[in-house]
Coordinates of C-alpha atoms in Angstrom, one line a residue:
M708 CA -13.8 -2.2 -34.5
N709 CA -14.5 0.1 -37.3
G710 CA -15.6 -1.5 -40.7
L711 CA -15.4 0.2 -44.2
I712 CA -18.6 -0.2 -46.2
L713 CA -18.3 0.9 -49.7
I714 CA -21.7 1.3 -51.3
D715 CA -22.3 0.9 -55.1
I716 CA -19.2 2.4 -56.5
Q717 CA -19.7 0.9 -59.6
R718 CA -19.2 1.5 -63.3
A719 CA -22.7 2.2 -64.2
F720 CA -22.2 5.5 -62.6
D721 CA -19.4 6.5 -65.0
A722 CA -20.4 9.4 -67.3
A723 CA -18.0 8.5 -69.9
R724 CA -19.7 5.2 -70.1
W725 CA -23.3 6.2 -69.7
G726 CA -23.5 9.7 -70.9
D727 CA -26.4 11.9 -69.4
Y728 CA -28.5 8.9 -68.1
W729 CA -28.2 9.9 -64.5
G730 CA -27.9 13.8 -65.2
A731 CA -25.4 16.3 -63.7
R732 CA -23.2 15.1 -60.8
N733 CA -21.4 16.6 -58.2
N734 CA -18.2 15.4 -56.5
P735 CA -16.2 14.0 -59.2
E736 CA -13.5 13.1 -56.5
A737 CA -15.9 10.6 -54.7
E738 CA -14.4 7.4 -56.4
A739 CA -10.8 8.5 -55.7
N740 CA -11.6 9.7 -52.2
A741 CA -13.3 6.1 -51.4
G742 CA -10.2 4.6 -52.9
R743 CA -8.1 6.5 -50.5
L744 CA -10.1 5.0 -47.4
L745 CA -9.9 1.6 -49.0
E746 CA -6.2 2.0 -49.1
T747 CA -6.1 3.0 -45.4
W748 CA -8.2 0.3 -44.1
R749 CA -6.3 -2.4 -46.1
K750 CA -3.1 -1.0 -44.8
R751 CA -4.5 -0.9 -41.3
A752 CA -6.0 -4.6 -41.6
L753 CA -9.4 -3.3 -40.7
P754 CA -12.6 -5.0 -42.1
V755 CA -13.8 -3.9 -45.5
F756 CA -17.3 -4.6 -46.8
H757 CA -18.3 -3.9 -50.5
V758 CA -22.2 -3.2 -51.5
C759 CA -23.0 -3.4 -54.8
H760 CA -26.4 -2.8 -56.6
H761 CA -27.9 -5.4 -59.1
S762 CA -30.8 -3.6 -60.7
T763 CA -33.9 -5.8 -61.6
N764 CA -34.7 -3.1 -64.3
P765 CA -33.4 -4.0 -67.8
A766 CA -33.3 -0.3 -68.8
S767 CA -30.8 0.6 -65.8
P768 CA -27.2 0.7 -66.3
L769 CA -27.0 -1.3 -63.1
Y770 CA -28.5 -4.2 -64.9
G771 CA -26.1 -6.6 -66.2
A772 CA -22.2 -7.4 -66.0
D773 CA -21.1 -4.1 -67.7
G774 CA -22.6 -1.5 -65.4
Q775 CA -22.4 -3.7 -62.0
G776 CA -18.6 -4.0 -62.0
F777 CA -16.7 -2.2 -59.6
H778 CA -15.0 1.2 -60.2
P779 CA -11.2 0.4 -60.6
A780 CA -10.6 2.6 -57.5
V781 CA -12.5 0.3 -55.2
E782 CA -12.1 -3.0 -56.9
P783 CA -12.6 -5.7 -54.1
L784 CA -9.6 -8.1 -53.3
A785 CA -10.5 -11.8 -53.3
E786 CA -10.8 -11.9 -49.4
E787 CA -13.0 -8.9 -49.2
L788 CA -16.5 -9.8 -48.7
V789 CA -19.1 -8.5 -51.3
F790 CA -22.8 -8.1 -50.8
P791 CA -24.9 -7.7 -54.0
K792 CA -28.3 -6.0 -53.3
S793 CA -31.4 -5.0 -55.6
V794 CA -32.8 -2.5 -53.0
N795 CA -31.7 0.7 -51.5
S796 CA -30.2 -0.6 -48.2
G797 CA -27.2 -2.7 -47.9
F798 CA -28.7 -4.6 -45.2
I799 CA -31.7 -5.8 -46.9
G800 CA -31.6 -9.1 -48.2
T801 CA -27.9 -9.5 -47.5
D802 CA -25.7 -10.7 -44.7
L803 CA -24.1 -7.4 -44.1
E804 CA -25.1 -6.9 -40.5
A805 CA -24.1 -10.5 -39.5
E806 CA -20.7 -10.2 -41.0
L807 CA -20.4 -6.9 -39.4
R808 CA -20.9 -8.4 -36.3
A809 CA -18.9 -11.4 -36.7
A810 CA -15.9 -9.3 -37.6
G811 CA -16.3 -7.3 -34.1
C812 CA -17.5 -4.2 -35.7
D813 CA -19.4 -1.7 -33.6
A814 CA -18.5 1.3 -35.8
V815 CA -18.7 1.7 -39.5
T816 CA -17.5 4.3 -41.8
I817 CA -19.7 4.4 -45.1
A818 CA -18.8 5.9 -48.6
G819 CA -20.5 5.6 -52.0
L820 CA -23.3 6.4 -54.5
T821 CA -25.5 8.0 -54.5
T822 CA -26.0 10.1 -51.4
P823 CA -29.8 10.5 -51.4
H824 CA -30.5 6.9 -52.0
C825 CA -28.5 3.8 -51.1
V826 CA -26.0 5.8 -49.1
S827 CA -28.6 7.6 -47.0
T828 CA -30.6 4.3 -46.6
T829 CA -27.9 2.1 -45.5
T830 CA -26.6 4.9 -43.2
R831 CA -29.8 5.2 -41.5
M832 CA -30.2 1.4 -40.9
A833 CA -26.4 1.1 -39.8
A834 CA -27.3 3.7 -37.1
N835 CA -30.8 2.0 -36.2
L836 CA -28.9 -1.2 -35.6
G837 CA -26.7 0.3 -33.1
F838 CA -23.6 1.1 -35.2
D839 CA -21.7 4.1 -34.6
V840 CA -21.6 5.8 -38.1
T841 CA -19.2 8.2 -39.7
L842 CA -20.2 9.1 -43.2
V843 CA -17.4 10.5 -45.3
H844 CA -19.3 13.3 -47.4
D845 CA -16.3 13.9 -50.0
A846 CA -16.5 10.1 -50.8
C847 CA -20.1 10.2 -51.9
A848 CA -21.8 11.8 -54.7
A849 CA -25.4 12.7 -56.2
F850 CA -26.9 13.2 -59.5
T851 CA -29.7 15.3 -60.5
Q852 CA -31.7 12.1 -61.7
N853 CA -32.1 11.3 -57.9
V854 CA -35.0 13.8 -57.6
D855 CA -38.2 14.7 -59.3
V856 CA -39.6 18.1 -58.2
A857 CA -42.7 18.2 -60.6
W858 CA -44.9 17.4 -57.8
R859 CA -44.3 20.8 -56.4
G860 CA -43.6 22.7 -59.5
G861 CA -40.3 23.4 -58.2
Q862 CA -36.8 24.5 -59.7
M863 CA -34.5 21.4 -60.3
P864 CA -31.7 21.5 -57.5
S865 CA -28.2 21.1 -58.6
A866 CA -26.4 17.8 -57.7
E867 CA -24.5 19.6 -54.8
Q868 CA -27.7 20.8 -53.4
I869 CA -29.2 17.4 -53.5
H870 CA -26.1 16.0 -51.9
D871 CA -25.7 18.5 -49.1
A872 CA -29.4 18.2 -48.3
A873 CA -29.0 14.5 -47.8
I874 CA -25.8 14.9 -46.0
D875 CA -27.6 17.6 -43.6
A876 CA -30.6 15.0 -43.0
L877 CA -28.0 12.3 -42.0
S878 CA -26.1 14.6 -39.4
V879 CA -26.2 14.4 -35.7
E880 CA -29.0 11.8 -35.6
F881 CA -27.5 9.2 -37.9
A882 CA -24.1 9.8 -38.5
T883 CA -21.1 11.9 -37.8
I884 CA -20.0 13.6 -40.9
R885 CA -16.4 14.0 -42.1
A886 CA -14.1 14.8 -44.9
T887 CA -11.6 12.3 -46.3
A888 CA -8.6 14.2 -45.6
D889 CA -9.9 15.1 -42.0
L890 CA -10.7 11.3 -41.2
L891 CA -7.2 10.0 -42.5
G892 CA -5.1 12.9 -41.1

């Protein structure tokens, strides 16, 4: 059984709401693509798992109810499980692994925000826990705020470069990388 894990697709990442807090972004269609995945999983009666970040930092857009709400494209149904977290991994401090196993999942498909942080960490852990992982690259996104190159005096990479580097690092060893259209046919 293949469970869909949607990671941190929340209102806090909406630039219209929060301005430049996160910096430049790639893949403006990530939420819509995640919504297409969610619609397909629901139609096929496959298990869906929503992970959401609840920051402990009062200065973060992910702190408090306004930013913590889900993006409308992936709003959970009452019967779908939601796993709040305050760290990068959807598995730490949650029952996500136990619920995946209880649902009979031996495989997971992952989408969400942000690619180099919570998506990457959750993808790595899912693979390490023995799940067969598919990561949907165009249902994920990164921001320039995700990196700091001052330590090496480097030039700031674009959000697309940050996203691509994170996806590249996950390919082969941790996940099979797919596009939404290819996965859904």
